[in-house]
Protein backbone atom coordinates (compact mmCIF):
# COMPACT_ATOMS: atom_id res chain seq x y z
CA MET A 1 34.29 -32.71 -136.26
CA GLN A 2 36.39 -30.44 -134.36
CA LEU A 3 33.41 -28.09 -133.40
CA ARG A 4 31.38 -31.07 -132.06
CA ILE A 5 34.37 -31.92 -129.68
CA ILE A 6 34.93 -28.65 -128.58
CA LEU A 7 31.09 -28.12 -128.01
CA LEU A 8 31.11 -31.24 -125.96
CA LEU A 9 33.73 -30.20 -123.78
CA ILE A 10 32.14 -27.27 -123.04
CA LEU A 11 28.97 -29.10 -121.90
CA LEU A 12 31.06 -31.43 -119.71
CA LEU A 13 32.81 -28.27 -118.18
CA ALA A 14 29.57 -26.41 -117.37
CA VAL A 15 28.17 -30.17 -115.75
CA SER A 16 31.34 -30.27 -113.62
CA VAL A 17 31.41 -26.89 -112.48
CA GLY A 18 27.33 -27.24 -111.76
CA VAL A 19 27.78 -30.21 -109.59
CA ASN A 20 30.72 -29.00 -107.43
CA VAL A 21 28.30 -25.40 -106.84
CA PHE A 22 25.80 -28.24 -105.45
CA LEU A 23 28.22 -30.12 -103.37
CA TYR A 24 29.41 -27.23 -101.90
CA SER A 25 26.39 -25.56 -100.84
CA ARG A 26 25.30 -28.75 -99.30
CA ILE A 27 28.56 -28.81 -97.30
CA VAL A 28 28.12 -25.19 -95.93
CA SER A 29 24.51 -26.01 -95.15
CA HIS A 30 25.22 -28.70 -93.30
CA GLN A 31 27.77 -27.08 -91.08
CA LEU A 32 25.31 -23.88 -90.49
CA ASP A 33 22.75 -25.78 -89.19
CA PRO A 34 23.40 -26.42 -85.52
CA PHE A 35 24.34 -22.64 -85.25
CA LEU A 36 20.94 -21.80 -86.87
CA ASN A 37 19.52 -24.13 -84.61
CA LYS A 38 20.69 -22.98 -81.20
CA LYS A 39 19.54 -19.18 -82.30
CA ILE A 40 16.34 -19.93 -83.48
CA GLN A 41 15.76 -21.67 -80.25
CA GLN A 42 16.30 -18.50 -78.33
CA ILE A 43 13.94 -16.73 -80.29
CA PRO A 44 10.61 -16.56 -78.08
CA GLU A 45 7.62 -18.07 -79.85
CA THR A 46 5.88 -14.60 -80.93
CA ARG A 47 2.74 -16.60 -81.26
CA GLN A 48 2.52 -17.41 -77.85
CA ILE A 49 3.09 -13.81 -76.66
CA VAL A 50 0.41 -12.60 -79.02
CA GLN A 51 -2.54 -15.24 -78.60
CA LYS A 52 -3.16 -14.21 -74.46
CA PRO A 53 -6.13 -15.34 -73.17
CA VAL A 54 -9.09 -12.81 -72.96
CA SER A 55 -9.74 -11.29 -69.32
CA SER A 56 -12.54 -12.54 -67.59
CA SER A 57 -14.66 -10.01 -65.51
CA THR A 58 -13.21 -10.82 -62.35
CA GLU A 59 -9.67 -10.22 -63.61
CA GLU A 60 -7.86 -6.75 -63.51
CA ASP A 61 -9.06 -4.44 -66.88
CA ASN A 62 -7.56 -0.96 -67.58
CA SER A 63 -10.48 -0.30 -70.00
CA GLY A 64 -14.21 0.14 -69.49
CA PRO A 65 -16.34 1.69 -66.64
CA GLU A 66 -14.56 -0.24 -63.73
CA ASN A 67 -10.90 1.88 -64.49
CA GLU A 68 -13.14 4.81 -64.82
CA LYS A 69 -14.61 4.43 -61.60
CA PHE A 70 -10.79 3.21 -60.30
CA MET A 71 -9.51 6.45 -61.35
CA LEU A 72 -12.33 8.50 -60.11
CA ALA A 73 -12.16 6.87 -56.96
CA LEU A 74 -8.08 7.65 -56.34
CA GLN A 75 -8.23 11.20 -57.69
CA LEU A 76 -11.04 11.56 -55.08
CA PHE A 77 -9.18 10.09 -51.94
CA ASN A 78 -6.13 12.32 -53.04
CA ASN A 79 -8.39 15.36 -53.02
CA HIS A 80 -9.68 14.49 -49.38
CA GLN A 81 -13.03 13.74 -50.84
CA PHE A 82 -13.58 10.91 -48.81
CA ASN A 83 -17.05 10.30 -48.97
CA GLU A 84 -17.21 10.64 -52.71
CA ALA A 85 -14.55 8.31 -53.09
CA MET A 86 -16.34 5.75 -50.93
CA ALA A 87 -19.52 6.14 -53.14
CA GLN A 88 -16.87 4.88 -56.32
CA TYR A 89 -15.54 2.45 -53.87
CA GLU A 90 -18.89 0.72 -53.13
CA GLU A 91 -20.28 0.86 -56.85
CA LEU A 92 -16.66 -0.52 -57.85
CA GLN A 93 -17.03 -3.44 -55.20
CA LEU A 94 -20.37 -4.19 -57.73
CA ILE A 95 -18.75 -4.21 -60.84
CA ASN A 96 -15.19 -5.75 -60.26
CA GLN A 97 -13.95 -6.86 -56.85
CA THR A 98 -10.44 -7.26 -57.98
CA ARG A 99 -10.38 -3.71 -58.88
CA ALA A 100 -11.98 -2.57 -55.55
CA LYS A 101 -9.38 -4.67 -53.94
CA LYS A 102 -6.32 -2.80 -55.36
CA LEU A 103 -8.10 0.45 -55.15
CA LYS A 104 -7.99 -0.28 -51.25
CA TRP A 105 -4.75 -1.63 -51.09
CA LEU A 106 -3.37 1.58 -52.88
CA TRP A 107 -5.29 3.79 -50.24
CA LEU A 108 -3.62 1.88 -47.63
CA GLU A 109 -0.48 2.22 -48.96
CA GLN A 110 -1.02 6.06 -49.21
CA LEU A 111 -2.29 6.25 -45.63
CA LYS A 112 0.94 4.51 -44.26
CA ALA A 113 3.16 7.50 -46.30
CA ARG A 114 0.60 10.23 -44.60
CA LEU A 115 1.41 8.61 -41.27
CA LYS A 116 4.92 8.77 -41.53
CA SER A 117 4.60 12.45 -42.81
CA GLN A 118 2.30 13.32 -39.88
CA GLN A 119 -0.75 14.06 -41.58
CA TYR A 120 -3.15 12.62 -39.27
CA LYS A 121 -5.80 15.00 -39.73
CA ALA A 122 -6.72 13.34 -43.28
CA ILE A 123 -6.01 9.98 -42.24
CA GLU A 124 -8.59 10.68 -39.12
CA SER A 125 -11.30 11.89 -41.75
CA PHE A 126 -10.69 9.03 -43.78
CA ILE A 127 -11.16 6.33 -41.08
CA MET A 128 -14.54 8.27 -39.79
CA ILE A 129 -15.68 7.83 -42.97
CA TYR A 130 -14.81 4.36 -44.11
CA SER A 131 -15.96 2.96 -40.39
CA GLN A 132 -19.24 4.19 -41.37
CA TYR A 133 -19.28 1.50 -44.27
CA TYR A 134 -16.84 -1.17 -42.42
CA PRO A 135 -16.87 -0.56 -38.83
CA TYR A 136 -14.79 -4.03 -38.38
CA ASP A 137 -12.68 -3.68 -41.29
CA ILE A 138 -9.12 -5.01 -39.89
CA SER A 139 -6.80 -3.31 -41.86
CA VAL A 140 -8.17 -0.10 -41.17
CA LEU A 141 -8.71 -0.61 -37.87
CA THR A 142 -5.09 -1.47 -37.45
CA MET A 143 -4.23 1.92 -39.35
CA GLU A 144 -6.57 3.76 -36.58
CA ALA A 145 -4.58 1.66 -33.68
CA GLN A 146 -1.01 2.80 -35.55
CA LEU A 147 -2.36 6.51 -35.70
CA LEU A 148 -3.43 6.83 -32.31
CA ALA A 149 -0.39 5.38 -30.97
CA LYS A 150 1.34 8.46 -33.27
CA GLN A 151 -0.81 10.97 -31.89
CA GLY A 152 0.34 9.93 -28.34
CA ASN A 153 -2.91 8.14 -27.27
CA ILE A 154 -1.30 4.89 -26.13
CA LEU A 155 -4.33 3.51 -24.04
CA GLU A 156 -6.86 4.09 -26.52
CA ALA A 157 -4.21 2.48 -29.38
CA ILE A 158 -3.69 -0.67 -27.04
CA GLU A 159 -7.74 -0.78 -26.42
CA VAL A 160 -7.74 -0.99 -30.57
CA TYR A 161 -5.40 -3.63 -30.61
CA TYR A 162 -7.18 -5.51 -28.19
CA SER A 163 -10.40 -5.39 -29.87
CA LEU A 164 -8.59 -6.85 -32.95
CA ILE A 165 -7.14 -9.77 -31.03
CA ASN A 166 -10.29 -10.76 -29.47
CA SER A 167 -12.50 -9.75 -32.48
CA GLY A 168 -12.67 -13.34 -33.60
CA VAL A 169 -12.87 -12.10 -37.21
CA ASP A 170 -11.57 -14.22 -40.26
CA ILE A 171 -7.80 -13.26 -40.89
CA ASP A 172 -6.44 -15.67 -42.93
CA ALA A 173 -6.36 -12.88 -45.95
CA PHE A 174 -5.10 -10.25 -43.89
CA ASP A 175 -1.36 -9.70 -44.73
CA LEU A 176 0.79 -8.20 -42.40
CA GLU A 177 4.66 -6.95 -43.04
CA SER A 178 6.27 -8.65 -40.38
CA ALA A 179 7.10 -12.40 -41.19
CA GLY A 180 7.09 -15.55 -39.42
CA LEU A 181 3.84 -13.78 -37.10
CA ASN A 182 0.00 -14.15 -37.52
CA PRO A 183 -1.93 -11.34 -36.69
CA GLU A 184 -2.52 -12.00 -33.19
CA GLN A 185 1.03 -12.31 -32.29
CA GLN A 186 1.73 -8.94 -34.23
CA TRP A 187 -1.19 -7.17 -32.49
CA LEU A 188 -0.21 -8.15 -29.38
CA LYS A 189 3.83 -7.63 -29.90
CA GLN A 190 2.53 -3.77 -30.73
CA VAL A 191 0.47 -3.80 -27.38
CA HIS A 192 3.41 -4.89 -25.53
CA GLN A 193 5.85 -2.66 -26.77
CA LEU A 194 3.75 0.14 -26.49
CA ALA A 195 2.69 -0.53 -22.63
CA SER A 196 6.59 -0.90 -21.77
CA ASN A 197 7.73 2.31 -23.58
CA TYR A 198 4.83 4.20 -21.81
CA LEU A 199 5.01 2.48 -18.30
CA ALA A 200 9.23 3.52 -18.86
CA ASP A 201 8.13 7.44 -19.35
CA LEU A 202 5.89 7.37 -16.62
CA LYS A 203 8.03 5.54 -14.04
CA GLN A 204 10.96 8.09 -15.02
CA GLN A 205 8.34 10.96 -14.49
CA LEU A 206 7.74 9.19 -11.18
CA PHE A 207 3.92 9.32 -11.79
CA TRP A 208 3.16 6.33 -9.77
CA GLN A 209 -0.60 6.74 -9.48
CA GLN A 210 -0.96 7.01 -13.53
CA ILE A 211 1.23 3.82 -13.89
CA ILE A 212 -1.39 2.10 -11.10
CA ASP A 213 -4.39 3.25 -13.36
CA PHE A 214 -2.71 2.27 -16.43
CA SER A 215 -1.38 -1.28 -15.23
CA GLU A 216 -4.86 -2.16 -13.79
CA THR A 217 -6.59 -1.28 -17.19
CA LEU A 218 -4.14 -3.52 -18.91
CA LEU A 219 -4.94 -6.30 -16.22
CA ASN A 220 -8.41 -6.83 -17.41
CA TYR A 221 -7.34 -7.42 -20.51
CA GLU A 222 -4.22 -9.85 -19.81
CA PRO A 223 -4.85 -10.85 -16.04
CA ASP A 224 -1.50 -13.21 -16.02
CA TYR A 225 0.80 -11.16 -17.80
CA PRO A 226 4.07 -10.79 -15.46
CA PRO A 227 5.16 -6.81 -16.62
CA TYR A 228 1.89 -5.57 -15.68
CA ARG A 229 1.68 -6.59 -12.35
CA LEU A 230 5.50 -5.73 -11.54
CA SER A 231 4.88 -2.24 -12.69
CA LEU A 232 1.79 -2.57 -10.60
CA ALA A 233 3.45 -3.59 -7.43
CA GLU A 234 6.15 -1.04 -7.73
CA ALA A 235 3.83 1.62 -7.86
CA LEU A 236 1.72 0.67 -5.09
CA TRP A 237 4.87 0.27 -2.91
CA ARG A 238 6.08 3.54 -4.11
CA LEU A 239 2.63 4.72 -2.89
CA LYS A 240 3.12 3.26 0.31
CA GLN A 241 0.57 0.98 0.05
CA PRO A 242 2.83 -2.38 0.73
CA GLU A 243 0.43 -4.99 1.29
CA LEU A 244 -1.39 -4.16 -1.82
CA ALA A 245 2.18 -4.53 -3.68
CA LYS A 246 2.77 -7.74 -2.00
CA ASP A 247 -0.61 -9.24 -3.01
CA GLN A 248 0.39 -8.66 -6.70
CA LEU A 249 4.22 -10.01 -6.36
CA TYR A 250 3.15 -13.39 -4.85
CA ALA A 251 1.92 -15.23 -7.80
CA LEU A 252 5.25 -14.11 -9.51
CA LEU A 253 7.80 -15.48 -6.82
CA GLU A 254 7.64 -18.79 -8.60
CA ASP A 255 7.51 -17.68 -12.20
CA GLN A 256 10.69 -18.75 -13.71
CA LEU A 257 11.02 -15.97 -15.93
CA TYR A 258 10.15 -13.19 -13.62
CA SER A 259 10.33 -14.57 -10.09
CA HIS A 260 14.00 -12.82 -9.85
CA GLN A 261 12.17 -9.50 -10.58
CA ALA A 262 9.56 -9.90 -8.34
CA LYS A 263 11.59 -11.11 -5.48
CA THR A 264 13.70 -7.93 -5.75
CA ILE A 265 10.76 -6.00 -5.57
CA PHE A 266 9.36 -7.87 -2.69
CA GLU A 267 12.58 -7.35 -0.50
CA GLN A 268 12.19 -3.55 -1.25
CA VAL A 269 8.81 -3.74 -0.12
CA ASN A 270 9.75 -5.33 3.22
CA GLN A 271 12.73 -3.09 3.60
CA ALA A 272 10.48 0.09 2.98
CA ALA A 273 8.34 -1.29 5.65
CA VAL A 274 10.67 -1.87 7.95
CA GLU A 275 12.19 1.50 7.34
CA SER A 276 8.61 3.27 7.88
CA ALA A 277 8.08 1.48 11.06
CA SER A 278 11.60 2.47 12.51
CA ILE A 279 12.29 5.82 14.35
CA SER A 280 15.73 7.17 14.66
CA LEU A 281 16.99 7.86 18.26
CA LYS A 282 19.71 9.95 19.39
CA PRO A 283 21.91 8.34 22.21
CA GLN A 284 22.21 10.85 25.17
CA GLY A 285 24.93 8.51 27.48
CA GLU A 286 22.91 5.55 28.54
CA HIS A 287 19.34 7.03 27.32
CA TYR A 288 18.13 7.93 23.84
CA LEU A 289 16.25 11.17 22.56
CA VAL A 290 13.73 10.63 20.02
CA SER A 291 11.82 13.87 18.34
CA GLY A 292 7.98 14.71 18.47
CA GLN A 293 5.38 17.23 17.46
CA PHE A 294 2.37 19.30 18.69
CA ASN A 295 0.14 19.43 15.81
CA ARG A 296 2.87 18.89 13.20
CA HIS A 297 4.68 22.17 13.84
CA ASP A 298 6.14 22.31 17.17
CA THR A 299 9.10 19.74 17.38
CA VAL A 300 10.48 18.58 20.91
CA GLU A 301 13.36 16.53 21.94
CA LEU A 302 12.10 13.92 24.65
CA MET A 303 14.35 11.33 26.55
CA ILE A 304 12.61 7.86 26.60
CA ASP A 305 12.10 6.98 29.97
CA THR A 306 10.05 3.63 30.61
CA GLY A 307 9.91 4.78 34.47
CA ALA A 308 7.93 7.65 34.26
CA SER A 309 4.32 7.50 34.31
CA LEU A 310 3.66 10.73 32.62
CA SER A 311 5.80 12.49 30.23
CA VAL A 312 7.42 16.04 30.86
CA LEU A 313 7.80 19.10 29.55
CA SER A 314 10.68 21.61 30.59
CA GLN A 315 9.17 24.91 31.54
CA ASN A 316 11.19 26.62 28.94
CA LYS A 317 10.28 24.82 25.94
CA PHE A 318 6.24 24.92 27.40
CA ASP A 319 7.02 29.15 27.15
CA GLU A 320 8.61 28.34 23.48
CA LEU A 321 5.21 26.79 22.38
CA SER A 322 2.94 28.37 19.51
CA ASN A 323 0.38 30.11 21.63
CA TRP A 324 -2.35 28.86 19.21
CA LEU A 325 -1.67 25.25 20.42
CA ALA A 326 -3.76 26.45 23.90
CA PRO A 327 -3.15 23.38 25.74
CA VAL A 328 -6.01 22.82 28.60
CA TYR A 329 -4.46 22.77 32.53
CA ILE A 330 -6.11 19.81 34.13
CA GLN A 331 -4.52 20.22 37.41
CA HIS A 332 -1.12 20.32 39.87
CA ALA A 333 0.23 17.31 41.19
CA ASN A 334 3.14 16.25 43.38
CA ILE A 335 5.83 14.63 41.27
CA ASN A 336 8.35 12.65 42.30
CA THR A 337 12.04 13.58 41.15
CA ALA A 338 15.49 12.76 41.69
CA GLY A 339 15.55 16.37 44.03
CA GLY A 340 12.10 14.75 45.64
CA LEU A 341 8.46 15.86 45.66
CA VAL A 342 7.79 18.83 43.26
CA ASN A 343 4.41 20.26 42.96
CA ALA A 344 3.80 20.59 39.33
CA PRO A 345 1.04 21.48 36.54
CA ILE A 346 -0.29 19.14 34.00
CA TYR A 347 -1.48 20.35 31.04
CA GLN A 348 -3.30 18.57 28.21
CA PHE A 349 -2.62 18.85 24.58
CA GLU A 350 -4.88 18.12 21.51
CA TYR A 351 -2.36 15.52 19.90
CA PHE A 352 1.25 14.41 20.03
CA GLU A 353 2.85 12.59 17.30
CA ILE A 354 6.30 10.57 16.74
CA ASN A 355 6.64 9.90 13.05
CA GLY A 356 3.05 9.62 12.34
CA HIS A 357 2.29 7.69 15.51
CA PHE A 358 -0.42 9.90 16.88
CA VAL A 359 -1.78 10.13 20.51
CA SER A 360 -4.55 12.70 21.07
CA LYS A 361 -5.55 14.45 24.33
CA LEU A 362 -2.13 13.36 25.81
CA ASN A 363 -1.09 15.00 29.32
CA PHE A 364 2.39 16.68 29.94
CA VAL A 365 3.75 17.75 33.15
CA VAL A 366 5.17 21.10 33.14
CA MET A 367 8.36 21.99 35.45
CA GLU A 368 12.01 23.09 35.42
CA LEU A 369 14.30 20.42 34.37
CA ASN A 370 17.78 22.37 34.60
CA ASP A 371 19.94 19.38 34.99
CA MET A 372 18.99 18.10 31.40
CA ARG A 373 20.98 18.64 28.31
CA ASN A 374 19.82 18.74 24.62
CA ALA A 375 16.39 17.64 25.99
CA ASP A 376 12.78 19.21 26.13
CA GLY A 377 11.46 16.69 28.61
CA LEU A 378 10.72 13.11 28.84
CA LEU A 379 8.46 10.87 26.86
CA GLY A 380 6.87 8.57 29.59
CA MET A 381 4.51 5.58 29.52
CA ASN A 382 1.44 7.25 28.71
CA TYR A 383 2.61 7.64 25.30
CA LEU A 384 4.54 4.66 25.00
CA LYS A 385 1.72 2.41 26.44
CA GLN A 386 -0.74 3.48 23.32
CA PHE A 387 1.78 1.24 21.18
CA VAL A 388 3.64 -2.37 20.98
CA PHE A 389 7.38 -0.72 21.37
CA GLN A 390 10.70 -2.02 21.10
CA ILE A 391 14.04 -0.23 21.35
CA ASP A 392 16.97 -1.70 18.90
CA GLN A 393 20.11 -0.35 20.91
CA LYS A 394 22.35 -1.85 18.40
CA ASN A 395 20.71 0.43 15.56
CA ASN A 396 19.51 3.25 17.63
CA LEU A 397 15.80 2.63 16.67
CA LEU A 398 12.47 2.53 17.96
CA PHE A 399 9.72 0.64 16.53
CA LEU A 400 5.98 1.49 17.00
CA SER A 401 2.79 -0.44 16.41
CA LYS A 402 -0.74 -0.73 17.35
């Protein structure tokens, strides 16, 4: 009897222990579920990573014949074997255009690096060969313009850019580095920057004729671009062509952005015209002395005398003149002077000038002028009447015009 009781107690104890273990495990499991769920959610679905779709023929594939041609074309390009590289590129175009496009992109990136390191010869060779296959390729033409600019061939670079701007080709897929600018704007920006820098260099060196030639060429492409006209106008003025300079400025005088610069140059042109037309005089009491030349060599100081019909040269100065002038004797004549009539010879000189205003076959009376100081003779009306003349007594200037 006692044995049965003991066995029953043992059985009840075992059942109790089992129930407690089961309940404990359920409680712990319930407490850990949220944590486990959270960690599981952080694990990527390996099934999705493994099960990638199979590449189509137009997508990149690093195996097969197209990859062999891709790698071979890169190697040939790096070895400057551009003809052979282009042959591989052409075959790759037929097999996989996406890989061919990437190959070309890698080539262009390498060309940019070579441009920075001044490996100009290799770039020239590649462009020459590539252009035989694709003469109107936008990206390679852009590279050619950059190369020409780096080499200092500014006008040639600008002309390539203008050819791109005016080409009318499809440029939707063309990728430029400068954000916010379409291709035409980017090319035009490059043109204007190159032109501005080059014109500034020419101006610093006073190469006015080169500025005229360069500006006129650019105006054939952009007739209404004000900076080109301003540069042309200034160069024309510097080369003493004021009327042509004004012709370039008239259209800019009312321009909102460039009117101030145009007016400044216009005033300088007018001032230069006044200065070139004016001749400095030296006051001598109530009279004026002016410098003149025979044959651009022998200079004389003559007193202006509007009351004298003929010009006069002192005997002393006449004797000093170069023998090679060889004035022609005309005749002797009676000349009225303050001391009375004087019989004096008249000589004709080949030509005489004052500040570029020439008169040929000009007669001078040669006589003693002992009472004149600092003057070699008189400038009479036989010279002055050849011009419209005016004396500005306030500023001591003589103006001569035809």
